Amino acid sequence: MSTAYGVIAVVLVMLATVLIGAFGIRLSRTTSDFYVASRTVSPLWNASAIGGEYLSAASFLGIAGLILVHGADMLWLPVGWTGGYLVLLVLVSAPLRRSGAYTLPDFAEARLESMAVRRTAGVLVVLIGWLYLMPQFQSAGLVLRAITGAPDWAGGLLVAAVVAVNVLSGGMRSITFVQAFQYWLKLTALAVPLVFLLSAWRAGGAPGLDAGDTATWALPLSGGREYGLYSTYSLILATFLGTMGLPHVLVRFYTNPDGRAARRTTLVVLSLLGAFYLMPAVYGTLGRIYLPGLRGGDMVVLTLPGRLLGGVAGDLLTALVTAGAFAAFLSTSSGLTVSVAGVIGQDILRGGVRSFRAATVVAVVMPLGLAALARALPVADVVGLAFAVAASSFCPLLVLGIWWRRLTSAGATAGLLAGGGLACGAVLLTLVGGPHTGLTGALLAQPAAWSVPVAFAVMVVVSLLTPGRIPPGVARIMVRLHTPETLDLDRGDWRPRSP
């Protein structure tokens, strides 16, 4: 593609992000504005913002790349990432909003009345956030190198700088406006080129897959990775349960006015994600037809317009896709930075706006350095590891904490350490040692199938063995979590520590 068009696209997205964020600065007056936008975000606006931050580099680039390389098995990723919101809707969204918390560690302290659980949850929030930020910076480097020839680290640094400026300036209030805009930009950036690509495909005789691809690549569990059955079910478990444990997703439900609005937000999110995830699979299939030998599947979305259309039209559409890709990096990185900075600011620093801003710098600098470790893995695989850690730690904490009053602080801590620790260990071995082969490689690359049951089992067993550690105020907080706001009961119980 034309370097000039690509640079212009990136610059325009950056400028739009900064300008929209600047609008949010005018509305950010209080600490609550910085952390949860004063809990005044409407369901449609909030759902657009969730779509903006949830549709990361893995969704925009990674799914199409994995489908290109591994075939139909990888369709479970968009199915799981969307279906996870059904679990979130049924089990978590409204009670979590009613908890009155600012962050996941706030919820842990409120439910279990334990600083040990809070600190453990805080560490896991930061680890999951950094693990999720790494592929955003990694992908930004790949895209910027493809359009300008810049070194790999330059794209990540550029994204980190813009995100830091927005978050430092206006916190959650600014990020909400930015992410909502970026969802619709990403949807447009995939949909418009796809219309032209499908037209070119039909004009070229609508070629299909060859016989070998039809027999293997296009059929689930027939030509994918080693131990495909285990990997598929483990992936399903990680994506369905990991969504409810992602800190940057959950923090958005704290911005709704009440539990009913949180549920409505989740319903709208399902529609928005469903519309988006129809498209990467088509890009992956077209890539298999026209670019079967493409090295680095993550670039298929950026490569197809030039390959099928060429000329000025191909350059312009590639520039549009590039703009959408950078919107994906920016929006997801912004949400992750807010959630990580919120925990660092409250639990490590002294709280308040000044601490939040200092924590923002820490939140983006660390994953910039760690991004180099993940270069050998596809983007969507690294994000999948973050889902596995979230499913193995916060999913059991939220499900049991909301629906089982016998959960104890000792049980919660032990489960977080067991499930989260095992999943983090698998992630570390995968990132440092690179992709492993055989059964060991499958267990490490997709740990959710064994780490999630371990986390649930440890939480339940240890809680049953320590009945004396049930929080004294459990009845009060359970009523708070499950009582609709319309009943207008006395809600003067626990409140999060003032940030």
Coordinates of C-alpha atoms in Angstrom, one line a residue, residues 44-304:
L44 CA -26.2 2.2 24.4
W45 CA -23.2 4.6 25.0
N46 CA -21.7 2.1 27.4
A47 CA -22.3 -0.9 25.1
S48 CA -20.5 1.0 22.3
A49 CA -17.6 1.8 24.6
I50 CA -17.4 -1.9 25.7
G51 CA -17.4 -2.9 22.1
G52 CA -14.7 -0.5 21.5
E53 CA -12.4 -1.8 24.2
Y54 CA -13.3 -5.5 23.9
L55 CA -12.6 -5.7 20.1
S56 CA -8.9 -5.7 20.5
A57 CA -6.0 -6.5 18.1
A58 CA -6.9 -10.1 18.5
S59 CA -10.4 -9.5 17.2
F60 CA -9.5 -7.1 14.4
L61 CA -6.4 -8.8 13.1
G62 CA -5.8 -12.0 15.0
I63 CA -9.0 -14.0 14.3
A64 CA -8.7 -13.7 10.6
G65 CA -5.1 -14.7 10.8
L66 CA -5.8 -17.8 12.9
I67 CA -8.6 -18.8 10.6
L68 CA -6.3 -18.4 7.6
V69 CA -3.7 -20.7 9.2
H70 CA -5.6 -23.2 11.3
G71 CA -9.1 -23.2 9.7
A72 CA -12.6 -23.7 11.1
D73 CA -11.4 -24.6 14.6
M74 CA -10.6 -20.9 15.2
L75 CA -14.2 -19.9 14.8
W76 CA -14.7 -20.8 18.4
L77 CA -12.8 -17.7 19.4
P78 CA -15.4 -15.2 18.2
V79 CA -18.2 -17.5 19.4
G80 CA -16.7 -17.7 22.8
W81 CA -15.9 -14.1 23.1
T82 CA -19.4 -13.2 22.2
G83 CA -21.1 -16.0 24.2
G84 CA -19.2 -15.0 27.3
Y85 CA -21.5 -12.0 27.6
L86 CA -24.4 -14.4 28.1
V87 CA -22.8 -15.8 31.2
L88 CA -21.9 -12.3 32.3
L89 CA -25.6 -11.2 31.7
V90 CA -27.1 -14.1 33.7
L91 CA -24.7 -14.3 36.6
V92 CA -22.7 -11.2 37.2
S93 CA -23.6 -7.8 35.5
A94 CA -26.4 -6.5 37.7
P95 CA -25.1 -7.8 41.1
L96 CA -21.7 -6.4 40.4
R97 CA -23.1 -3.0 39.6
R98 CA -25.1 -3.1 42.9
S99 CA -22.0 -3.8 44.9
G100 CA -21.1 -0.1 44.6
A101 CA -17.4 -1.0 43.9
Y102 CA -15.0 0.9 41.8
T103 CA -12.7 -2.0 40.9
L104 CA -12.6 -5.8 41.3
P105 CA -10.4 -5.6 44.4
D106 CA -13.1 -3.3 45.8
F107 CA -15.7 -6.0 45.2
A108 CA -13.5 -8.6 46.8
E109 CA -13.1 -6.6 49.9
A110 CA -16.8 -5.8 50.1
R111 CA -17.9 -9.4 49.8
L112 CA -15.2 -11.0 51.9
E113 CA -14.1 -8.3 54.3
S114 CA -10.5 -9.2 53.8
M115 CA -7.5 -7.2 52.8
A116 CA -5.6 -10.3 51.8
V117 CA -8.2 -11.2 49.2
R118 CA -8.2 -7.6 48.0
R119 CA -4.4 -7.6 47.6
T120 CA -4.4 -10.9 45.8
A121 CA -7.2 -9.7 43.5
G122 CA -5.2 -6.5 42.9
V123 CA -2.1 -8.4 41.8
L124 CA -4.2 -10.5 39.4
V125 CA -5.9 -7.4 37.9
V126 CA -2.5 -5.9 37.1
L127 CA -1.1 -9.2 35.7
I128 CA -4.1 -9.8 33.4
G129 CA -4.1 -6.2 32.3
W130 CA -0.4 -6.3 31.4
L131 CA -0.9 -9.6 29.6
Y132 CA -3.7 -8.2 27.6
L133 CA -1.8 -4.9 26.8
M134 CA 1.2 -6.8 25.4
P135 CA -0.5 -8.0 22.2
Q136 CA -1.9 -4.5 21.6
F137 CA 1.6 -3.0 21.5
Q138 CA 2.9 -6.0 19.6
S139 CA 0.3 -5.6 16.9
A140 CA 0.8 -1.8 16.7
G141 CA 4.4 -2.5 16.0
L142 CA 3.6 -5.0 13.2
V143 CA 1.1 -2.6 11.5
L144 CA 3.3 0.5 11.7
R145 CA 6.3 -1.5 10.3
A146 CA 4.2 -2.8 7.5
I147 CA 3.1 0.7 6.3
T148 CA 6.2 2.7 7.1
G149 CA 9.1 0.3 7.7
A150 CA 9.5 1.6 11.3
P151 CA 11.1 -0.7 13.9
D152 CA 8.8 -3.0 15.8
W153 CA 8.9 -1.0 19.0
A154 CA 7.8 2.3 17.4
G155 CA 4.1 1.4 17.0
G156 CA 3.7 0.2 20.6
L157 CA 5.4 3.3 21.8
L158 CA 3.1 5.5 19.7
V159 CA -0.1 3.8 21.0
A160 CA 1.2 3.9 24.6
A161 CA 1.8 7.6 24.4
V162 CA -1.6 8.5 23.0
V163 CA -3.4 6.3 25.5
A164 CA -1.4 7.7 28.4
V165 CA -2.3 11.3 27.4
N166 CA -6.0 10.5 27.2
V167 CA -6.1 8.6 30.5
L168 CA -4.0 11.1 32.3
S169 CA -6.2 13.9 31.2
G170 CA -9.7 12.7 31.7
G171 CA -9.8 9.2 33.1
M172 CA -12.9 7.1 32.5
R173 CA -15.0 10.0 31.3
S174 CA -12.7 10.7 28.4
I175 CA -12.1 7.0 27.6
T176 CA -15.9 6.4 27.4
F177 CA -16.3 8.9 24.5
V178 CA -13.1 7.6 22.8
Q179 CA -14.0 4.0 22.9
A180 CA -17.6 4.4 21.7
F181 CA -16.3 6.3 18.7
Q182 CA -13.7 3.7 18.0
Y183 CA -16.2 0.8 18.0
W184 CA -18.0 2.3 15.1
L185 CA -14.8 3.2 13.3
K186 CA -13.6 -0.5 13.6
L187 CA -16.9 -1.8 12.4
T188 CA -16.8 0.6 9.4
A189 CA -13.1 -0.2 8.7
L190 CA -13.9 -3.9 8.3
A191 CA -17.4 -3.7 6.6
V192 CA -16.6 -1.2 3.8
P193 CA -13.5 -3.0 2.4
L194 CA -15.3 -6.3 2.7
V195 CA -18.1 -5.1 0.3
F196 CA -15.4 -4.4 -2.3
L197 CA -13.5 -7.6 -1.6
L198 CA -16.6 -9.7 -2.1
S199 CA -17.4 -7.9 -5.3
A200 CA -13.9 -8.6 -6.6
W201 CA -14.2 -12.2 -5.5
R202 CA -17.5 -12.6 -7.4
A203 CA -16.1 -10.8 -10.5
G204 CA -13.2 -13.2 -10.5
G205 CA -15.4 -16.2 -10.7
A206 CA -16.0 -16.7 -7.0
P207 CA -13.2 -19.3 -6.6
G208 CA -13.5 -21.7 -3.6
L209 CA -11.2 -23.7 -1.5
D210 CA -9.3 -26.6 -3.1
A211 CA -10.1 -30.2 -2.3
G212 CA -7.5 -30.5 0.4
D213 CA -8.7 -27.4 2.3
T214 CA -12.3 -28.6 2.1
A215 CA -11.4 -31.9 3.7
T216 CA -9.2 -30.5 6.4
W217 CA -9.0 -26.7 6.9
A218 CA -12.7 -26.1 6.5
L219 CA -13.8 -28.8 8.9
P220 CA -13.6 -28.6 12.7
L221 CA -11.1 -30.9 14.5
S222 CA -9.8 -32.4 11.2
G223 CA -6.7 -30.4 10.3
G224 CA -5.9 -28.0 13.2
R225 CA -3.5 -28.2 16.1
E226 CA -2.2 -31.2 18.1
Y227 CA -4.8 -32.5 20.6
G228 CA -7.5 -30.5 18.8
L229 CA -10.4 -31.9 20.9
Y230 CA -8.8 -30.9 24.2
S231 CA -7.6 -27.5 22.8
T232 CA -11.1 -26.7 21.5
Y233 CA -12.9 -27.4 24.7
S234 CA -10.3 -25.6 26.8
L235 CA -10.6 -22.6 24.5
I236 CA -14.4 -22.6 24.8
L237 CA -14.1 -22.7 28.6
A238 CA -11.5 -19.9 28.7
T239 CA -13.5 -17.6 26.4
F240 CA -16.9 -18.2 27.9
L241 CA -15.8 -17.8 31.5
G242 CA -12.8 -15.5 31.0
T243 CA -15.0 -12.6 29.8
M244 CA -16.5 -12.2 33.2
G245 CA -13.1 -12.0 34.8
L246 CA -11.6 -9.3 32.5
P247 CA -11.0 -6.2 34.6
H248 CA -11.3 -3.7 31.8
V249 CA -14.7 -5.1 30.8
L250 CA -16.1 -5.4 34.4
V251 CA -15.1 -1.8 35.3
R252 CA -17.4 -0.5 32.6
F253 CA -20.4 -2.0 34.4
Y254 CA -19.6 0.2 37.4
T255 CA -20.3 3.2 35.1
N256 CA -24.0 2.3 34.7
P257 CA -26.6 4.1 36.8
D258 CA -28.0 0.8 38.2
G259 CA -28.2 -2.9 37.8
R260 CA -31.1 -2.8 35.3
A261 CA -29.0 -0.5 33.1
A262 CA -26.1 -2.9 33.4
R263 CA -28.2 -5.8 32.1
R264 CA -29.5 -3.7 29.2
T265 CA -25.9 -2.8 28.4
T266 CA -24.9 -6.4 28.2
L267 CA -27.8 -7.2 25.8
V268 CA -26.7 -4.4 23.5
V269 CA -23.1 -5.5 23.6
L270 CA -24.2 -9.0 22.4
S271 CA -25.7 -7.4 19.3
L272 CA -22.7 -5.1 18.6
L273 CA -20.2 -8.0 19.0
G274 CA -22.3 -10.3 16.9
A275 CA -22.4 -7.8 14.0
F276 CA -18.6 -7.3 14.2
Y277 CA -17.6 -11.0 14.4
L278 CA -19.4 -11.9 11.2
M279 CA -16.6 -10.3 9.3
P280 CA -13.1 -11.6 10.4
A281 CA -14.1 -15.1 9.4
V282 CA -14.8 -13.9 5.8
Y283 CA -11.4 -12.2 5.7
G284 CA -9.8 -15.4 6.9
T285 CA -11.5 -17.5 4.2
L286 CA -10.7 -15.0 1.4
G287 CA -7.1 -15.0 2.7
R288 CA -7.0 -18.8 2.4
I289 CA -8.1 -18.6 -1.2
Y290 CA -5.9 -15.7 -2.3
L291 CA -3.0 -15.7 0.2
P292 CA -2.5 -19.3 1.3
G293 CA 1.3 -18.8 1.7
L294 CA 1.1 -15.5 3.7
R295 CA 3.8 -15.4 6.4
G296 CA 2.3 -14.1 9.6
G297 CA -1.5 -14.6 9.4
D298 CA -2.1 -11.5 11.5
M299 CA -1.5 -9.3 8.4
V300 CA -4.1 -10.9 6.2
V301 CA -6.7 -8.2 6.9
L302 CA -4.2 -5.5 5.9
T303 CA -3.0 -7.4 2.8
L304 CA -6.2 -8.5 1.1

